[in-house]
Tab-separated table of C-alpha atoms in Angstrom:
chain	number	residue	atom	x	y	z
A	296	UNK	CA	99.676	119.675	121.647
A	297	UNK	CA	103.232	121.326	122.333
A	298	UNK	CA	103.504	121.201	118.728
A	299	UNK	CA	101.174	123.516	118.305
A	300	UNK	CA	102.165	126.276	120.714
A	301	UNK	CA	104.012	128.569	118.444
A	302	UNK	CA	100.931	129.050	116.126
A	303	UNK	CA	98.674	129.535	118.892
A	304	UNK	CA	100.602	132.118	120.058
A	305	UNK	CA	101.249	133.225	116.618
A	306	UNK	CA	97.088	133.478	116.433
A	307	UNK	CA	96.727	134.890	119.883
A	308	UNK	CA	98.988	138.309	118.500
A	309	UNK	CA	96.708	138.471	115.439
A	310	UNK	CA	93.785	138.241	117.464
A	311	UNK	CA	94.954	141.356	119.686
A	312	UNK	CA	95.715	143.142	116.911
A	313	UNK	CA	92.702	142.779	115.725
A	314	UNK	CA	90.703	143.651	118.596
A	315	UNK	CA	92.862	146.808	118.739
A	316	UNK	CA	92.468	147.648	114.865
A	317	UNK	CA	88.327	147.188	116.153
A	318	UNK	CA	87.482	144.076	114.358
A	319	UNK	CA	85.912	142.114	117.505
A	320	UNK	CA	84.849	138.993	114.778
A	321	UNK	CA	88.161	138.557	113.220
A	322	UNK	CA	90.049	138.920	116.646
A	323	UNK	CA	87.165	136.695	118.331
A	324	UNK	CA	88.159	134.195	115.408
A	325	UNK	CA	91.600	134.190	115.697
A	326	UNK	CA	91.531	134.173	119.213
A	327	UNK	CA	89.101	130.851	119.572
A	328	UNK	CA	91.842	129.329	117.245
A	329	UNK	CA	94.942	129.870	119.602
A	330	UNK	CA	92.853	128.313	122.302
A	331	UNK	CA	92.464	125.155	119.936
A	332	UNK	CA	95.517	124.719	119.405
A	333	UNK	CA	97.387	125.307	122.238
A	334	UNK	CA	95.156	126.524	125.555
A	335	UNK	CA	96.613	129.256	127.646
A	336	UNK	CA	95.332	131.094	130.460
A	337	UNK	CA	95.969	134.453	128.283
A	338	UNK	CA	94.285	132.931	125.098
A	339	UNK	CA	91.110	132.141	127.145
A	340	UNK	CA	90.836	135.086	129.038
A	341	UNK	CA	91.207	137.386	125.522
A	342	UNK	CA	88.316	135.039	124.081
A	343	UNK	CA	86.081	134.780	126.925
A	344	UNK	CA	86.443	139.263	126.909
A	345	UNK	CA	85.930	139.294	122.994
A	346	UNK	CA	83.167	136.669	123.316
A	347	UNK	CA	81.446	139.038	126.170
A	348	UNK	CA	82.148	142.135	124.166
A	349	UNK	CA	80.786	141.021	121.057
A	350	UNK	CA	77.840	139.613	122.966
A	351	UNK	CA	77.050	142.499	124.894
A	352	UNK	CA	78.514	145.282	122.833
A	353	UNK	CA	78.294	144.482	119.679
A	354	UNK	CA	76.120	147.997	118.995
A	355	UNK	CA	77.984	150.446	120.744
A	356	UNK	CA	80.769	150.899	117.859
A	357	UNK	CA	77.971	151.279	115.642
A	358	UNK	CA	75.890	153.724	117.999
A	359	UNK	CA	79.086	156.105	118.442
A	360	UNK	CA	79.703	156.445	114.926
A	361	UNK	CA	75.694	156.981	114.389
A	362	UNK	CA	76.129	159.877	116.642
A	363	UNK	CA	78.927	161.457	115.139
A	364	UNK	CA	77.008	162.247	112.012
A	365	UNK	CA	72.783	162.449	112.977
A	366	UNK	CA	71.421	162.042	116.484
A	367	UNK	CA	69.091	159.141	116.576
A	368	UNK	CA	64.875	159.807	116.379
A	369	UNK	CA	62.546	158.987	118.777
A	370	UNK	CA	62.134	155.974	117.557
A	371	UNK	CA	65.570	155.042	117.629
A	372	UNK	CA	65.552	156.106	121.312
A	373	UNK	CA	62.921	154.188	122.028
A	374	UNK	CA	64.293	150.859	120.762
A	375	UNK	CA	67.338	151.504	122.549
A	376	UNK	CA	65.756	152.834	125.782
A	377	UNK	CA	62.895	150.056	125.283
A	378	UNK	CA	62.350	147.425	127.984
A	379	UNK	CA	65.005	143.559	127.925
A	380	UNK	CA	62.321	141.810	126.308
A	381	UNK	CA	61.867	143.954	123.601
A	382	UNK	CA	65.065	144.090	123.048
A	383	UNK	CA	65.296	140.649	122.888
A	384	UNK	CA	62.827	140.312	120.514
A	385	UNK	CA	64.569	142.980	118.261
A	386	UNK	CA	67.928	140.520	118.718
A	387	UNK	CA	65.782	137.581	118.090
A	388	UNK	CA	64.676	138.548	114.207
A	389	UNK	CA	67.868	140.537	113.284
A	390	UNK	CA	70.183	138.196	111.588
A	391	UNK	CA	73.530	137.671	112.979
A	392	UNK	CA	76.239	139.957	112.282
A	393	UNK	CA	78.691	138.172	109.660
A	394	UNK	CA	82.151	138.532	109.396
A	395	UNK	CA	82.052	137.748	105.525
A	396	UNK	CA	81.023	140.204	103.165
A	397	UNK	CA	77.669	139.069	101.665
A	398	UNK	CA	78.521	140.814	98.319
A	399	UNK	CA	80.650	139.095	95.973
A	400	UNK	CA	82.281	139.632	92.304
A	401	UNK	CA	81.214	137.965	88.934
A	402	UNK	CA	85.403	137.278	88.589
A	403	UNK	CA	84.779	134.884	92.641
A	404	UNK	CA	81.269	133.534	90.891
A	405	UNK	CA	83.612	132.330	88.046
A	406	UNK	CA	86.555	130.986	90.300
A	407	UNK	CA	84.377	128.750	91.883
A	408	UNK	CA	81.973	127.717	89.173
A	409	UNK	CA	85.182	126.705	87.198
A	410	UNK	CA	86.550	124.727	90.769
A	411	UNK	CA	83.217	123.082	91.601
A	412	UNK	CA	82.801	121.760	87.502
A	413	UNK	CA	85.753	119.692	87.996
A	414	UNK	CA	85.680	116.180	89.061
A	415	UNK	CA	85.804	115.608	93.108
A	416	UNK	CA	89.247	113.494	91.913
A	417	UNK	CA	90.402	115.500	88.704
A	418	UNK	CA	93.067	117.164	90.912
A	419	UNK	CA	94.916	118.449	87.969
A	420	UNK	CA	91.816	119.771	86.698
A	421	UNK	CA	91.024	121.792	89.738
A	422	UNK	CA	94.340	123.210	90.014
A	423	UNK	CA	94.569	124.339	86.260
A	424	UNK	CA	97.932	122.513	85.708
A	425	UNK	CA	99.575	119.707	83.394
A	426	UNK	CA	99.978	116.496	84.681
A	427	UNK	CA	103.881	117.452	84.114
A	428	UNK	CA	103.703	120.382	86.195
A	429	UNK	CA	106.491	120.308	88.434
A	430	UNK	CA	106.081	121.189	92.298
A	431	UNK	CA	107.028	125.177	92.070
A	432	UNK	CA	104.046	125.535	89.770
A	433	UNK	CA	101.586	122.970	92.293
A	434	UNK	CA	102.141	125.329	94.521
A	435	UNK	CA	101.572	128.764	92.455
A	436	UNK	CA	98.262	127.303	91.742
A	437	UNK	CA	97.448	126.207	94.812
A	438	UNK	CA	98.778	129.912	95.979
A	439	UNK	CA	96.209	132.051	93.371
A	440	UNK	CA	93.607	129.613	94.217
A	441	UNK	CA	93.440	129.585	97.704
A	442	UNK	CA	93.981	133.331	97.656
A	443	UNK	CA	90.758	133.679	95.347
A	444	UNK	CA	88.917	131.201	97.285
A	445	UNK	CA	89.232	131.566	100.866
A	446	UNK	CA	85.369	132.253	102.662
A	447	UNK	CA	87.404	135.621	103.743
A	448	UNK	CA	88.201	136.589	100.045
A	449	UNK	CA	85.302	134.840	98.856
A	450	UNK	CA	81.829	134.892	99.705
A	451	UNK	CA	80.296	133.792	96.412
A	452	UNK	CA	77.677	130.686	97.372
A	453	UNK	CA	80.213	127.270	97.003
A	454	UNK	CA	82.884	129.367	97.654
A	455	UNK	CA	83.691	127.017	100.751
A	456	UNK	CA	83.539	123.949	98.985
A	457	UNK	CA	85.818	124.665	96.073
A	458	UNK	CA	88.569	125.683	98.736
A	459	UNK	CA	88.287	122.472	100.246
A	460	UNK	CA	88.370	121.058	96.751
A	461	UNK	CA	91.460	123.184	95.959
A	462	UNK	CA	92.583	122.238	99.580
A	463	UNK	CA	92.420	118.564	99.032
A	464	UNK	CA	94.340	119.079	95.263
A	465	UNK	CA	97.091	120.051	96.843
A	466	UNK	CA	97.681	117.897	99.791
A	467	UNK	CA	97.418	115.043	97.230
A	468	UNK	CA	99.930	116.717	94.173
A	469	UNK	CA	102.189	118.091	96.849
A	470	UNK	CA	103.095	115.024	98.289
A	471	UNK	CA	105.501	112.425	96.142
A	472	UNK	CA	104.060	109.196	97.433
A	473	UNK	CA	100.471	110.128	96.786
A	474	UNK	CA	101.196	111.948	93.554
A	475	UNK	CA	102.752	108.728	91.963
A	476	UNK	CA	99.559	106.732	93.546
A	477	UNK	CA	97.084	109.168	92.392
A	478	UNK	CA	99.146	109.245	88.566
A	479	UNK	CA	98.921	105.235	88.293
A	480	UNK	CA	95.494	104.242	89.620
A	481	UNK	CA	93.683	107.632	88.995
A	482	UNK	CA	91.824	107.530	92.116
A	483	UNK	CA	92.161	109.455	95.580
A	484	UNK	CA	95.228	108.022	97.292
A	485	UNK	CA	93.381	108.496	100.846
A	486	UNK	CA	90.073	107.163	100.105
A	487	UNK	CA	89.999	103.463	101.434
A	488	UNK	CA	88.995	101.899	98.158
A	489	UNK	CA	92.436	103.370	96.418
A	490	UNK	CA	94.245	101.808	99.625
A	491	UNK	CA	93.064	98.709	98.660
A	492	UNK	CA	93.686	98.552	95.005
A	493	UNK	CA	97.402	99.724	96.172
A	494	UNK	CA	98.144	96.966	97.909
A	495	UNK	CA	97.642	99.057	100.953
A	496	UNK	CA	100.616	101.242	99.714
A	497	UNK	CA	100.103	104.148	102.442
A	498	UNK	CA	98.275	101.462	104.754
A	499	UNK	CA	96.132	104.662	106.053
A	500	UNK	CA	97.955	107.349	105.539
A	501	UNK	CA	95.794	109.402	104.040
A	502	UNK	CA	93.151	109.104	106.752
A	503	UNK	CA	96.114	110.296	108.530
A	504	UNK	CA	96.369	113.276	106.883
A	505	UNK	CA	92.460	114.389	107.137
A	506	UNK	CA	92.719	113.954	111.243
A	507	UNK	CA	95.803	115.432	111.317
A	508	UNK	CA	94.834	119.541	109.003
A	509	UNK	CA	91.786	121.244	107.757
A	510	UNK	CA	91.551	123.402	104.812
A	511	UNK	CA	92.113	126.110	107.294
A	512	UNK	CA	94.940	124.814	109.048
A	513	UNK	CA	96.468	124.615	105.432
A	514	UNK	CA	95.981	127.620	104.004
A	515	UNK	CA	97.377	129.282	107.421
A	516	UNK	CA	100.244	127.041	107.330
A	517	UNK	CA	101.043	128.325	103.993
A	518	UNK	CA	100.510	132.074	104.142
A	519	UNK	CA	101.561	132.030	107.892
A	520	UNK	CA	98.025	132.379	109.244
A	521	UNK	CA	96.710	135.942	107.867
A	522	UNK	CA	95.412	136.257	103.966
A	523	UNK	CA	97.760	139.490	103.605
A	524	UNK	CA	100.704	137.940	105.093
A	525	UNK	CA	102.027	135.982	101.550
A	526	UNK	CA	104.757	134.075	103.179
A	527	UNK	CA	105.414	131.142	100.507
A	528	UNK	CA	106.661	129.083	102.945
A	529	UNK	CA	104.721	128.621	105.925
A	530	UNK	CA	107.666	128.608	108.636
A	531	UNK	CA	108.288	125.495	111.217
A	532	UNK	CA	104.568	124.708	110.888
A	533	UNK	CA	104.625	123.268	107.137
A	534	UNK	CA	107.773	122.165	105.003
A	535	UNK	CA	107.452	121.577	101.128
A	536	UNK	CA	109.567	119.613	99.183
A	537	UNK	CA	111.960	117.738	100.553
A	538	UNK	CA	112.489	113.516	100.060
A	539	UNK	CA	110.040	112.671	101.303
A	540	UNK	CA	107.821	115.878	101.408
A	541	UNK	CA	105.882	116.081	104.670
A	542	UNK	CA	104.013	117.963	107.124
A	543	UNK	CA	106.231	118.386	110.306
A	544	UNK	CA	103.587	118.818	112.493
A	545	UNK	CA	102.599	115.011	111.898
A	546	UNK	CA	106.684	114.664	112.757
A	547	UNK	CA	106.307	116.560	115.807
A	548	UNK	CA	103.524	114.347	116.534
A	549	UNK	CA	104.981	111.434	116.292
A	550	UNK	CA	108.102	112.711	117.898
A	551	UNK	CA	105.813	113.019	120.638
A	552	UNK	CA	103.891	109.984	121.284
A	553	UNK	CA	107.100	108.456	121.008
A	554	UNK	CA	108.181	110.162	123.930
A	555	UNK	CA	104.957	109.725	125.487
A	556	UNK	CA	105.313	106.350	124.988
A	557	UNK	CA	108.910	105.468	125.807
A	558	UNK	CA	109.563	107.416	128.782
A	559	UNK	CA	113.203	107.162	130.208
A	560	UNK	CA	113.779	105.684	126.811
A	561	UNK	CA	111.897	102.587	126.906
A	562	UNK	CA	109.889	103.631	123.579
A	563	UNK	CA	113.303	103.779	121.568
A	564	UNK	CA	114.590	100.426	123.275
A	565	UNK	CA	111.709	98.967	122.387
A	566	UNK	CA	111.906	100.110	118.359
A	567	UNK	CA	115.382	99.196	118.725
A	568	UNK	CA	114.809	95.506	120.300
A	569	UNK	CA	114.137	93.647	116.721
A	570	UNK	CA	117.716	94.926	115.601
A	571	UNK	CA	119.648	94.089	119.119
A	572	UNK	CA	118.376	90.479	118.368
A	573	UNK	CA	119.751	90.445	115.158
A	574	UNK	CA	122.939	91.887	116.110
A	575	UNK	CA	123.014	89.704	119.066
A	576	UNK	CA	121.984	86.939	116.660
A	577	UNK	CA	124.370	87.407	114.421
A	578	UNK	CA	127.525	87.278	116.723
A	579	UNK	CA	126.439	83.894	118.658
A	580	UNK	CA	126.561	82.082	115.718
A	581	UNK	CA	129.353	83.676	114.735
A	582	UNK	CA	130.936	82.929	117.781
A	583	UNK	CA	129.716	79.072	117.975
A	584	UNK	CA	130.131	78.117	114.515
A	585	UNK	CA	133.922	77.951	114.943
A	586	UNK	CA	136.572	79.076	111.801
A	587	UNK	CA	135.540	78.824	108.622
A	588	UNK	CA	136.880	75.199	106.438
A	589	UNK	CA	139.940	75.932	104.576
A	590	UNK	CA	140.395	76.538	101.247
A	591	UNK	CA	141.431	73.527	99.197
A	592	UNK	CA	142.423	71.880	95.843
A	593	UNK	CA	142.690	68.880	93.714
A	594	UNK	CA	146.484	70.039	91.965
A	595	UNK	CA	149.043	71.840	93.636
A	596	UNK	CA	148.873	76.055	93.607
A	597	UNK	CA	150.788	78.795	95.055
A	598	UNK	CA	148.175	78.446	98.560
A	599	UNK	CA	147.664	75.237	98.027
A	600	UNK	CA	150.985	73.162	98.483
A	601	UNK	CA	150.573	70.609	100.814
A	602	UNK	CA	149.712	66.989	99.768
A	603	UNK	CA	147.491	65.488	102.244
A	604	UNK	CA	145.233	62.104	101.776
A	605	UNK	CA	141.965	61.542	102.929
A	606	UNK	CA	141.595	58.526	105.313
A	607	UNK	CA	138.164	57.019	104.258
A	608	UNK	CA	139.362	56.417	100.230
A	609	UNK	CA	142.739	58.355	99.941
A	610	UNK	CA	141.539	60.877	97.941
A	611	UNK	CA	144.778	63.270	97.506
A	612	UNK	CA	143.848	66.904	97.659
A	613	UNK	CA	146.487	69.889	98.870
A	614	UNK	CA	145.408	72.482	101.111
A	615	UNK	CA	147.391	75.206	103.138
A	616	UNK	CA	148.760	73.631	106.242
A	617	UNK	CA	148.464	76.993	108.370
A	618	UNK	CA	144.802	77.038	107.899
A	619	UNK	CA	144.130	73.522	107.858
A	620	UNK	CA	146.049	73.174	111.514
A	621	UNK	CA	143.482	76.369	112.523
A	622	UNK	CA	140.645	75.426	111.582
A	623	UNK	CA	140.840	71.135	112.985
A	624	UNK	CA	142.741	72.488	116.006
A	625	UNK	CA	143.068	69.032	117.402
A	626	UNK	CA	139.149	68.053	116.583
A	627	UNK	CA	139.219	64.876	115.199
A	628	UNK	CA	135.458	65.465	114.450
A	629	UNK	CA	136.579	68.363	112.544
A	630	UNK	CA	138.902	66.773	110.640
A	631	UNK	CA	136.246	63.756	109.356
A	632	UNK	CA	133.939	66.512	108.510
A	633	UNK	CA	136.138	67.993	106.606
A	634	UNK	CA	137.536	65.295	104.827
A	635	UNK	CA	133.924	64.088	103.878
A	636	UNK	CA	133.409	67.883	102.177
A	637	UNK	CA	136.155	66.934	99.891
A	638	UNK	CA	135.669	63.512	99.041
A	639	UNK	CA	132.298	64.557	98.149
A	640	UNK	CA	133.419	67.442	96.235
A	641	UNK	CA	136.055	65.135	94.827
A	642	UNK	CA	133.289	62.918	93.499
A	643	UNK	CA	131.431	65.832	91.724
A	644	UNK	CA	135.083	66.363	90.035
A	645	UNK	CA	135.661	62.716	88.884
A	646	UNK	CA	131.948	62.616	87.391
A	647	UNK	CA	132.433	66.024	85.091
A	648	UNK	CA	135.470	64.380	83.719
A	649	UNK	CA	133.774	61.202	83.281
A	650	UNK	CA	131.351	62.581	81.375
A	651	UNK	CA	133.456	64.406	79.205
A	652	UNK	CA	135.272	61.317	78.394
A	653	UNK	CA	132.415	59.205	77.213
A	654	UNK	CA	131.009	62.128	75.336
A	655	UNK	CA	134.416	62.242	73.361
A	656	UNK	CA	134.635	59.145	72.980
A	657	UNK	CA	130.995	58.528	71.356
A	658	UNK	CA	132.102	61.674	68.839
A	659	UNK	CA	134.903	59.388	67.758
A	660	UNK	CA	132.854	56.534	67.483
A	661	UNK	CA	130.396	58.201	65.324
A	662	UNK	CA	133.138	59.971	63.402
A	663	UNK	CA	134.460	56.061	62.350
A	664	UNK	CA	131.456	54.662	61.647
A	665	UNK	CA	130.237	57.359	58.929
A	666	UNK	CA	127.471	58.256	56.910
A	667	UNK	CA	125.529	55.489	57.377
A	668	UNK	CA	128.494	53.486	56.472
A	669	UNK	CA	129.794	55.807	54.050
A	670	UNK	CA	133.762	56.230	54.980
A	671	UNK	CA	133.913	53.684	57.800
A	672	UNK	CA	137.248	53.378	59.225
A	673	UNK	CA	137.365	50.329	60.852
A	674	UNK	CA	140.952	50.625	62.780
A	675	UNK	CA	140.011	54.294	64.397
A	676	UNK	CA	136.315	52.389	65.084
A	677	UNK	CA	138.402	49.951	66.927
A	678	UNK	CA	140.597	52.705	68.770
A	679	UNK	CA	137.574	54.791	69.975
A	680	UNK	CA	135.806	51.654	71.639
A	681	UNK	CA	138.784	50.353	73.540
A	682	UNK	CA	139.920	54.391	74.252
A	683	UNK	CA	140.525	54.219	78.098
A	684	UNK	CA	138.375	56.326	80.114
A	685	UNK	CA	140.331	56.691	83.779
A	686	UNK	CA	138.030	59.492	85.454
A	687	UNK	CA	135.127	56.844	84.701
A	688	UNK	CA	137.818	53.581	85.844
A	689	UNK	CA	138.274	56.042	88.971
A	690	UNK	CA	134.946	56.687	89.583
A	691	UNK	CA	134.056	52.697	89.532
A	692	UNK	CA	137.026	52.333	92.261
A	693	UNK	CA	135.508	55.390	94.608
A	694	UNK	CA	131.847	54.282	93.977
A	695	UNK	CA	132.950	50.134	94.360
């Protein structure tokens, strides 16, 4: 909850300015909030007062400015003057007081008629934007709607529902990874059935997401907590933008059960343990596997100048003596192993130029004999059958 502690304290000073301004419901409000989000002994003991206050209280404002312009009748007296349970009574059938307005516009009727016709999933429908709409104009919509939505703005019936509507919008077109879901399968990125036909691509987040802000918490986030206040960017408590874009309160969270976790640094040891065996990995058999076989060759090169035979079937190969001498190092198992690497490698040489040398010789064959007999040339017929073919007379010898 430490992540929270700057906007509960942010909420506790709007709550006591409230309370001064007179407004016991909004301060009462505001004040209830900082104690959600981060408790303090100051937060309770301001909404514990307001709670008594507006309890017990809530008619003297009312009463003093009454008095200022008519004094009451008798009968007013004598409500006031009555007996507890009358006046409980009275309290009983009064509705009570609301800090919403219970008029409302034909222009907030309209806003949330047109909110509440879109589809539940039509999120580019309830914002009023393109599907191209880039993310400065996601969140001017998402700025004039919340603004003309908001229960405080707003107390037109539905009004409540199309926030959340325009609430949920946003948190889905604001955020890359669920934007690009939501454009390719057309369904809500967080429900579990668009998990699923993902491939589990956010394996949960979105369920994430509803735990972790309200509508509320949202809207405050992005106006900085008071519906005159306009800040586009809502501080430390909300980023936008950004690769990926994300809520840093979730970060902070994290951040925090992994320090709840790992105390003393186990938690990070233990994220780090799959890469230390690796790395550890990695260098034994680097260390155990010895140097690397040297390069080698069947003709002499610039590296490759020493003459050296095998010892099973003499195969003649030339190799650098430097790296030869490093890598056997006086291993006579090396050495065979080696040796067996080229002799088989030698083989795969001897058979490519075997091959070549009956194919050419077959052309030449073929070439004699002619069109079906049509310009035969009997003495180069007679030279391509008996033309030698040593890589295949070599071969014979190896494979004998």
């Amino acid at each position: 909850m430490e992540m929270n502690k700057d906007e509960a304290t942010r909420c506790l000073g709007i709550a006591q300015r409230r309370r001064d301004e007179g407004d016991l419901a909004g301060a009462l409000r505001f004040a209830r909030k900082s104690v959600s989000l981060f408790p303090t002994a100051e937060a309770e003991s301001l909404m514990n007062s307001l709670a008594q206050e507006t309890e017990n209280g809530s008619a003297e404002p009312s009463a003093t400015s009454s008095a200022s312009e008519t004094a009451p009748g008798p009968e007013l007296r004598q409500r006031h003057t009555g007996g507890s349970s009358s006046a409980k009574t009275t309290s009983e059938r009064r509705p009570e007081p609301s800090s919403h307005s219970s008029s409302y516009t034909e222009e907030n009727m309209r806003a949330v008629k047109r909110v509440l016709a879109c589809s539940k999933t039509d999120f580019y429908e309830i914002l009023s934007i393109e599907k191209s709409a880039t993310d400065i104009h996601v969140k001017k919509a998402y700025r004039k709607l919340a603004l003309q939505l908001h229960p405080d703005k707003n107390s037109a019936p539905g009004a409540d529902e199309a926030f959340k509507l325009v609430s949920k919008a946003f948190t889905v077109l604001s955020d890359e990874d669920k934007r690009a879901q939501f454009d390719r399968y057309g369904a809500d990125p967080e429900s579990r059935s668009a998990s699923a036909a993902a491939g589990n691509f956010y394996q949960g987040g979105g369920a994430a997401f509803e735990t972790e802000i309200t509508p509320e918490q949202l809207f405050n986030m992005f106006f900085g907590g008071d519906l005159g206040g306009g800040r586009f960017d809502g501080g430390d408590a909300f980023r936008f933008g950004g690769q990926p874009r994300q809520f840093t309160q979730r970060h902070h969270q994290q951040r925090a059960q992994r320090e709840e976790v790992g105390g003393n640094g186990l938690g990070y040891l233990v994220q780090l343990l799959p890469l230390l065996l690796l790395l550890i990995f990695t260098m034994t058999t680097t260390l155990f596997s010895g140097p690397s076989e040297p390069s080698y060759s069947f003709s002499p090169t610039y590296n490759h100048h020493n003459l050296q035979h095998t010892e099973a079937h003499q195969v003649a190969y030339y190799v650098n003596p430097r790296d030869l001498n490093a890598y056997v190092s006086g291993s006579r198992h090396r050495m065979q192993r080696f040796e067996q690497t080229v002799e088989a490698d030698y083989v795969r040489h001897v058979q490519t130029r075997c091959r070549q040398e009956r194919d050419m010789r077959r052309h030449e064959i073929r070439r004699a004999r002619g069109w079906f007999g049509l310009g035969a040339d009997e003495a180069a017929l007679q030279r391509a059958e008996n033309k030698p073919t040593p890589a295949c007379d070599e071969l014979n010898r190896f494979m004998g």
